[in-house]
Coordinates of C-alpha atoms and ligand atoms in Angstrom, one line a residue:
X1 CA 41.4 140.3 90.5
X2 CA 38.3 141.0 88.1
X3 CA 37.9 144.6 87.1
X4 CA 35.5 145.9 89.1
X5 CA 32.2 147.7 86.4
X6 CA 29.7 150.2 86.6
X7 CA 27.5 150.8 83.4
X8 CA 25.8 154.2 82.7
X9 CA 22.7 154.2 80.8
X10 CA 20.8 151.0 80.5
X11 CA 19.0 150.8 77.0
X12 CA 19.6 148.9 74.4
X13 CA 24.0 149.2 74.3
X14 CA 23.7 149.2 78.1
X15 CA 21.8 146.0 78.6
X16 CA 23.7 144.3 75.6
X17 CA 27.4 145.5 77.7
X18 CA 25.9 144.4 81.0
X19 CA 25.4 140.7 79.4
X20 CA 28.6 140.6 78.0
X21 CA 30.3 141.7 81.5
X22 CA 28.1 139.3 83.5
X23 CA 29.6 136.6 80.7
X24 CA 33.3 137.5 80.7
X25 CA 35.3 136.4 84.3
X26 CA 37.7 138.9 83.8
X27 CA 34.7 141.8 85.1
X28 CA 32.9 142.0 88.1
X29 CA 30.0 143.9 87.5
X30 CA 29.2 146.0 91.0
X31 CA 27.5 149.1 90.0
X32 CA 24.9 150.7 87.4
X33 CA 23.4 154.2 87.0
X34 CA 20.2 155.4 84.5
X35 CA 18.0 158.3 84.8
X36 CA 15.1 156.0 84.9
X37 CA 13.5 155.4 88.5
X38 CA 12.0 152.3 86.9
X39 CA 15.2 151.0 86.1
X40 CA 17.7 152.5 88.9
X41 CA 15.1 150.4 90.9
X42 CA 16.5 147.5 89.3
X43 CA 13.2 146.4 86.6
X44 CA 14.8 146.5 83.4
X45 CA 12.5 144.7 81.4
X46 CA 11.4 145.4 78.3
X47 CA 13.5 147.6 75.5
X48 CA 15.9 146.0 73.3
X49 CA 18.9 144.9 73.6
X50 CA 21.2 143.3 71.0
X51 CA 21.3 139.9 72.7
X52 CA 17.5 139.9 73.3
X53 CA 16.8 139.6 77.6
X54 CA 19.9 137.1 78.2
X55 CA 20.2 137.9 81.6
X56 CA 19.1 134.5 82.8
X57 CA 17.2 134.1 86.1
X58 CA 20.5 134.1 88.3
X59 CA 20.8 137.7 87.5
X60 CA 19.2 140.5 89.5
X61 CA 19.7 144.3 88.8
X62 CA 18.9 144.6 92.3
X63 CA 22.3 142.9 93.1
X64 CA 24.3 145.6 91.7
X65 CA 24.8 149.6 93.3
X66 CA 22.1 151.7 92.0
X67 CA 23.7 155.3 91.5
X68 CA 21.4 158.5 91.3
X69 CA 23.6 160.1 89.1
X70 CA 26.6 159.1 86.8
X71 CA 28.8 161.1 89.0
X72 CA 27.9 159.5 91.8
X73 CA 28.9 156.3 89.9
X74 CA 31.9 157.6 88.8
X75 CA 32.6 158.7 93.0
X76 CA 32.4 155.5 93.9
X77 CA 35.7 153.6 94.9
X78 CA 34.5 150.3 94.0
X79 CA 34.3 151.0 90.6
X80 CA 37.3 150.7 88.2
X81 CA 36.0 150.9 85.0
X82 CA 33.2 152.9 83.9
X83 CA 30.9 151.7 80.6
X84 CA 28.9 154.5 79.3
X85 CA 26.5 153.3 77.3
X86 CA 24.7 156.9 77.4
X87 CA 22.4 158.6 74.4
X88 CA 25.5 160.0 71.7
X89 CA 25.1 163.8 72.6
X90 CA 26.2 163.0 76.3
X91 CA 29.2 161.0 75.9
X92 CA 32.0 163.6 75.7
X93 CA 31.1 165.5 79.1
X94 CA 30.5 161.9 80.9
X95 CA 33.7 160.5 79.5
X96 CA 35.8 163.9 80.8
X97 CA 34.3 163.3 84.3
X98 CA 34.8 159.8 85.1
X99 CA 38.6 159.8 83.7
X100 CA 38.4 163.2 86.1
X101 CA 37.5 160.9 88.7
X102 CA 40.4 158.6 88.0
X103 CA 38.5 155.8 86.3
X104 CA 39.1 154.0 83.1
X105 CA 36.3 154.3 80.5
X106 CA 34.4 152.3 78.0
X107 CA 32.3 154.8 76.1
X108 CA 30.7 154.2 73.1
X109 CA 31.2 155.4 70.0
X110 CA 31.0 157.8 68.4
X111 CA 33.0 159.5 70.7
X112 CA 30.9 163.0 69.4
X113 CA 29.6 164.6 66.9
X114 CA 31.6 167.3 66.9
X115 CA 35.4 167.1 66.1
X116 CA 36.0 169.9 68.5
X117 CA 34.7 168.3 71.5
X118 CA 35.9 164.6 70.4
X119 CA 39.5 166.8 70.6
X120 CA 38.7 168.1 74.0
X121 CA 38.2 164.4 75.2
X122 CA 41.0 163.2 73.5
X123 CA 43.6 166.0 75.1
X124 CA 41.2 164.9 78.7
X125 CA 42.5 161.2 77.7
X126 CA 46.1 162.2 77.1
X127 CA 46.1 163.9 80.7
X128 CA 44.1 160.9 82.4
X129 CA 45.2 158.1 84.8
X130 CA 42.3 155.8 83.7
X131 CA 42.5 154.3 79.8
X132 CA 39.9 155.4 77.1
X133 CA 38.7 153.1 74.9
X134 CA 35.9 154.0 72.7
X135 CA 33.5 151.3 71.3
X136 CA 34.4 151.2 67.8
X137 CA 33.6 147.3 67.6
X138 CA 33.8 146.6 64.0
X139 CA 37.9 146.9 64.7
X140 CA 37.4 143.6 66.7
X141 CA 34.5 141.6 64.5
X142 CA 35.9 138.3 64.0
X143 CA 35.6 138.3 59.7
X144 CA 36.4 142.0 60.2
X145 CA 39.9 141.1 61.7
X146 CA 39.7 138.4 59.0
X147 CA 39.5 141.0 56.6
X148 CA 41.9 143.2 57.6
X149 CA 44.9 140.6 58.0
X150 CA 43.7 139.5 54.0
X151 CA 44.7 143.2 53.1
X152 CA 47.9 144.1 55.0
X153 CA 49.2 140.2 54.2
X154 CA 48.3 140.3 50.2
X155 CA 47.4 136.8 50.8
X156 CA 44.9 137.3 47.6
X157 CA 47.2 139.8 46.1
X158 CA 46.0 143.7 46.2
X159 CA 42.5 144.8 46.3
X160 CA 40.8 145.9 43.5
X161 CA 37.5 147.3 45.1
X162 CA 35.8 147.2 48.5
X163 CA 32.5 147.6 49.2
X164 CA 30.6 148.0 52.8
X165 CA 27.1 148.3 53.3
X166 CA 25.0 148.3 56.6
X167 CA 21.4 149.1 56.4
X168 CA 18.7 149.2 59.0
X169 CA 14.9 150.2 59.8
X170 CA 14.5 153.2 61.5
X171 CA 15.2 152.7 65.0
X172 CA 13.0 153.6 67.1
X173 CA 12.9 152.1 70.7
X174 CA 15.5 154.6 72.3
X175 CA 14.9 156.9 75.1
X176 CA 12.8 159.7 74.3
X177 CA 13.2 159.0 71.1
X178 CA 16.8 160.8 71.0
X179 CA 18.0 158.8 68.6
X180 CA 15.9 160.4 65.7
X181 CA 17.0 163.7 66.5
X182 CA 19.9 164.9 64.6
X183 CA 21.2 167.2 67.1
X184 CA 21.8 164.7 69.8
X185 CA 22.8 161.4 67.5
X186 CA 24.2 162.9 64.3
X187 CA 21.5 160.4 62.3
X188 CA 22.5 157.6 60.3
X189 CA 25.8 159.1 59.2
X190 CA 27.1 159.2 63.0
X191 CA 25.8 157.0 64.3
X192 CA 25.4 154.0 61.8
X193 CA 27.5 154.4 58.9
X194 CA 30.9 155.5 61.4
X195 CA 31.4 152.2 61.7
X196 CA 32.6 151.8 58.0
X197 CA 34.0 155.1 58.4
X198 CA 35.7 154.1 61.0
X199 CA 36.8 150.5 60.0
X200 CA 37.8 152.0 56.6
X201 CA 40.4 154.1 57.8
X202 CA 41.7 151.2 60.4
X203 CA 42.3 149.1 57.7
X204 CA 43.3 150.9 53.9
X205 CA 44.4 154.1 55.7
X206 CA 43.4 157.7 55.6
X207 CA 41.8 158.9 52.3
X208 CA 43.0 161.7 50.5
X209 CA 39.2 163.1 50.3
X210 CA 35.5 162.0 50.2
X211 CA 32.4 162.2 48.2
X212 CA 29.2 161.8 49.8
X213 CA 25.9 161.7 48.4
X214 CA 22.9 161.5 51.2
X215 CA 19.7 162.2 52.4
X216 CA 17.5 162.7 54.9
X217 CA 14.5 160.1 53.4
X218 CA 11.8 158.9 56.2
X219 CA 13.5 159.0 59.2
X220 CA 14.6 162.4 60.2
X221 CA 14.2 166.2 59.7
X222 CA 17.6 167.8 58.6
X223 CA 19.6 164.5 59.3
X224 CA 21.6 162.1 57.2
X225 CA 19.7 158.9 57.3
X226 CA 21.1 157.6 54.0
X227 CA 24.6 158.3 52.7
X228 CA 26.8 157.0 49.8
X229 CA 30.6 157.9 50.1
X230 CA 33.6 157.2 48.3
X231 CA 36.6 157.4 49.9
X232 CA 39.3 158.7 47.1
X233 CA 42.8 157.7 47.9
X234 CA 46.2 158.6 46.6
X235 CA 45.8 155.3 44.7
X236 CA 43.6 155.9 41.8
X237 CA 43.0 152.1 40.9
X238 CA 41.8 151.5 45.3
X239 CA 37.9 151.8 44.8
X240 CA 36.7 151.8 48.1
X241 CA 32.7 152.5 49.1
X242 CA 30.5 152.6 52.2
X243 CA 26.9 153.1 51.7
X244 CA 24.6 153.0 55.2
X245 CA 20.7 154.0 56.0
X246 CA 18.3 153.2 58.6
X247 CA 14.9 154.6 56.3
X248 CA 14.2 150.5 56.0
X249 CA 10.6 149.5 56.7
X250 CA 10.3 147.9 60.3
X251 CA 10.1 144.3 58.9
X252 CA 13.5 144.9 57.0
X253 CA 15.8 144.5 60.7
X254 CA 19.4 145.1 59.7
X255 CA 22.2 143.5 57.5
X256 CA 25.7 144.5 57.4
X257 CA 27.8 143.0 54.5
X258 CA 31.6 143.8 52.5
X259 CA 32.3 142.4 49.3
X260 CA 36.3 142.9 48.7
X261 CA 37.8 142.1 45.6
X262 CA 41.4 141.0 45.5
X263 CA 43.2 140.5 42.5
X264 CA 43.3 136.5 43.1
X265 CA 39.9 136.5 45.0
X266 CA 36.8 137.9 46.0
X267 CA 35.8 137.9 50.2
X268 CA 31.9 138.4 51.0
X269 CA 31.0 138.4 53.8
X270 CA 27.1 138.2 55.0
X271 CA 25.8 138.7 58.8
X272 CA 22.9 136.5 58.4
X273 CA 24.1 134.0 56.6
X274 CA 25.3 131.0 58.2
X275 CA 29.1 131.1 56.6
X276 CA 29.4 134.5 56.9
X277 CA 32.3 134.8 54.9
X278 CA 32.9 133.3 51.1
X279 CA 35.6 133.5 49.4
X280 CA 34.9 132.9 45.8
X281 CA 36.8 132.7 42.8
X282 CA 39.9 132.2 44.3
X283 CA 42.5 131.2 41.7
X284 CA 42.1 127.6 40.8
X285 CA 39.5 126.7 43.0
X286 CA 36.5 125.2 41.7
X287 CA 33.8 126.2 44.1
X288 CA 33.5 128.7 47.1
X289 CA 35.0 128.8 50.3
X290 CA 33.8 129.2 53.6
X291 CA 36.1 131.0 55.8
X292 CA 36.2 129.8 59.1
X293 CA 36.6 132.5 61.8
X294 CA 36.1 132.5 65.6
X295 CA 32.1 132.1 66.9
X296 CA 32.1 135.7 68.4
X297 CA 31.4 139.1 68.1
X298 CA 32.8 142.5 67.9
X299 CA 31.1 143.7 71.6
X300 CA 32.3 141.2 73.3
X301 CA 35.6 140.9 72.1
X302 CA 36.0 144.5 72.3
X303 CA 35.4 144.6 75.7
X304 CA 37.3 141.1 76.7
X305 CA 40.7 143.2 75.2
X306 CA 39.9 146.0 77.2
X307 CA 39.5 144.2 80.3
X308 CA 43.1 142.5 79.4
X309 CA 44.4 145.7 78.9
X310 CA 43.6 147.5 82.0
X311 CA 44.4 144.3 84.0
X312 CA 47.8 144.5 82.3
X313 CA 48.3 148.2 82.1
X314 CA 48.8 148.5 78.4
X315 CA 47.1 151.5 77.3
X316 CA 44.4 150.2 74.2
X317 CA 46.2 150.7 70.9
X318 CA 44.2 148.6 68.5
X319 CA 42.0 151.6 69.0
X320 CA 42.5 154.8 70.6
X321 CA 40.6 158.5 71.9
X322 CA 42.5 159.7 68.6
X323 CA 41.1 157.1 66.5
X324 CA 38.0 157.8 68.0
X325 CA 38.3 162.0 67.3
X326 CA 39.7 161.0 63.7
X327 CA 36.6 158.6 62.0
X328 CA 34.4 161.8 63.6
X329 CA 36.3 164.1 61.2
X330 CA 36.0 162.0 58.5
X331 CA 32.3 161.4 59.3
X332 CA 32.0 165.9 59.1
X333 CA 34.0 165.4 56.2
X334 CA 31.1 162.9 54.4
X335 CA 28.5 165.3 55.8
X336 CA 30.1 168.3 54.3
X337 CA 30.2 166.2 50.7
X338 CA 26.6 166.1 51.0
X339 CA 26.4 169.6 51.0
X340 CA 28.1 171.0 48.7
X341 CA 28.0 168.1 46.3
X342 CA 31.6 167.6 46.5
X343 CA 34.5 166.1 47.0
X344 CA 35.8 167.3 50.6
X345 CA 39.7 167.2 51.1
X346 CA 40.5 165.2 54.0
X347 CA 44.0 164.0 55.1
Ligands
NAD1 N1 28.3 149.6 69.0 C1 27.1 149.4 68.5 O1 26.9 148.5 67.7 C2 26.0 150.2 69.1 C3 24.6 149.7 68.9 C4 23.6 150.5 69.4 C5 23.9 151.7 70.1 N2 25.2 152.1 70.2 C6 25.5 153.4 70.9 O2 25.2 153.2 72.3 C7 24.7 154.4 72.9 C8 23.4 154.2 73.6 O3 22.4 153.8 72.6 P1 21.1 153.0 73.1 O4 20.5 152.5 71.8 O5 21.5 152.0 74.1 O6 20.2 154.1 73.7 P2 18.9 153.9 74.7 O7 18.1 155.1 74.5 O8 18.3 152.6 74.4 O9 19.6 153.9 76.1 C9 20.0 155.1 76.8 C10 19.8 154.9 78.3 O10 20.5 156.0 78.9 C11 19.6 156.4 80.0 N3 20.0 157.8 80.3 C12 19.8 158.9 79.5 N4 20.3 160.0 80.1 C13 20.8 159.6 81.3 C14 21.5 160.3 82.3 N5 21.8 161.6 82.2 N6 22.0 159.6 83.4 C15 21.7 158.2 83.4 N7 21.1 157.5 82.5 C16 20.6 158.2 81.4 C17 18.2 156.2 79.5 O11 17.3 156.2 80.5 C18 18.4 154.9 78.7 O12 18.1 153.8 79.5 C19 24.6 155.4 71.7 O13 25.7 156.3 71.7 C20 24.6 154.5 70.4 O14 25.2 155.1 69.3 C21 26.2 151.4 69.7

């Protein structure tokens, strides 16, 4: 039996989950909900949408339940798993409703920008029938998991240094332009550079402290839209560094890229380049090698183990509402850094 989907907010995330749904035969999408009459009438052209239109002519929006409000979706008995794919600032209360109304829930991350109410939705989660799984997909990027089994194995010995950096132009296609404001998104520093946060803690462990340098450049008033942090672990000779903006000029688009070196080898890995991951240097090897990892992505995978989990009733582990609550603490953490230009204590 597929696992029955409604998606809340069709922008850019929305459009790009709906895709990936419509793709994977373990989901049945049935059911959709956004605020916009264009849309909830089923015309959802134009926008973005990380897969470009994909939807293909055998899919019509009209197809699926149009909701008037998410609660309505999240009323609806048809619906097992809810995907809320809503602007940041209205995750928590969404997410604490639909696992109210017994559903399991996809929501994306970050979870909040406030480590109080990312708590509140984590004690919700704790309390819930339905599973919560928030969208941290760099956990399930295939060179990502590459990475990460290279550091816990010590297949090329310890690491030495690692290095993350994700940089993007200033978005600016998202509805009513909430994206840009730093009250409802949290700016670049929640909403762009928590994915290093967050995949940095998944993989060498909580650091002892940051220390952030940032600013708020072209993009924003009184937000982060560029930040440098260094996360400082009990481990003095463990250099590890995240650096992530979105003040790039239009033409720029993104790139996300690591550079890790081990002591027997150094990993880089490169979005747009066609062998995304080299491994250079390796001890005795003559020229670089291209590391061969599955043809996917993090969204889709992401979303293809939380369909197996909820169809066999394992709660998500490889990330969970904790998780979620956690990389938003360290994310106030970096943004405190910036402040007082220090290092902030953190676990
Ligand atoms: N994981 C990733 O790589 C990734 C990438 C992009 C965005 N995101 C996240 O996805 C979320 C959505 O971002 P986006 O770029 O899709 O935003 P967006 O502005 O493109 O889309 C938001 C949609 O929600 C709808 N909406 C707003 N309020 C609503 C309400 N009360 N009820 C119903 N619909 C409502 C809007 O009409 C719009 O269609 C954000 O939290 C963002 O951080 C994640």
């Amino acid at each position: 039996m597929p696992v029955r989907v409604g998606v809340v907010g069709i922008g850019f995330m929305g459009k790009t989950h709906v895709d990936i749904h419509l793709k994977n035969g373990k989901a049945q999408l049935v059911a959709f909900c956004d605020q916009d009459p264009k849309k909830a009438a089923g015309d959802w052209a134009g926008g973005g949408g990380n897969l470009g239109d994909a939807f293909g002519k055998a899919f019509d929006p009209k197809s699926l339940r149009s909701h008037k409000t998410p609660q309505d979706l999240f009323n609806d008995p048809n619906v097992d798993l809810v995907d809320i794919c809503l602007p940041t600032y209205l995750h928590a209360k969404h997410t604490v409703d639909a696992l109210a109304a017994g559903k399991h829930v996809l929501c994306e991350k970050p979870l909040s920008t406030d480590v109080k109410e990312a708590q509140a939705v984590v004690n919700a989660a704790k309390k819930a029938k339905g599973f919560l799984m928030v969208a941290q997909c760099m956990r399930f990027w295939p060179e990502w998991e590459w990475l990460k089994e290279a550091v816990k194995s010590k297949r090329y010995g310890k690491v030495h240094s690692a290095v993350f950096r994700r940089f993007a132009s200033t978005p600016t296609w998202t509805w009513e332009n909430w994206i840009l404001q730093p009250k409802k998104s949290g700016s670049a520093l929640f909403d762009l550079h928590i994915h290093d946060s967050d995949y940095i803690r998944y993989v060498f462990g909580e650091p002892k402290a940051v220390f952030s340098t940032g600013n708020g450049g072209k993009a924003t008033k009184g937000g982060i839209d560029h930040i440098v942090t260094q996360y400082l672990y009990a481990n003095k000779s463990l250099l590890v560094t995240a650096e992530g903006g979105w003040n790039a000029d239009p033409t720029y688009g993104f790139t996300m890229r690591y550079t890790v070196v081990f002591e027997n080898a150094t990993a880089d890995f490169d979005l747009g380049r066609a062998g995304k991951v080299l491994l250079l240097h390796k001890k005795g090897a003559k020229e670089a090698e291209t590391v061969s990892c599955r043809a996917s992505n993090g969204w889709a995978d992401e979303i293809d183990y939380y369909l197996d989990c909820i169809a066999s009733g394992r709660r998500p582990a490889i990330t969970t509402p904790a998780d979620a609550a956690e990389s938003v603490a360290l994310c106030q953490a970096e943004l405190k850094s910036v402040k007082t230009r220090k290092p902030v204590a953190f676990k």
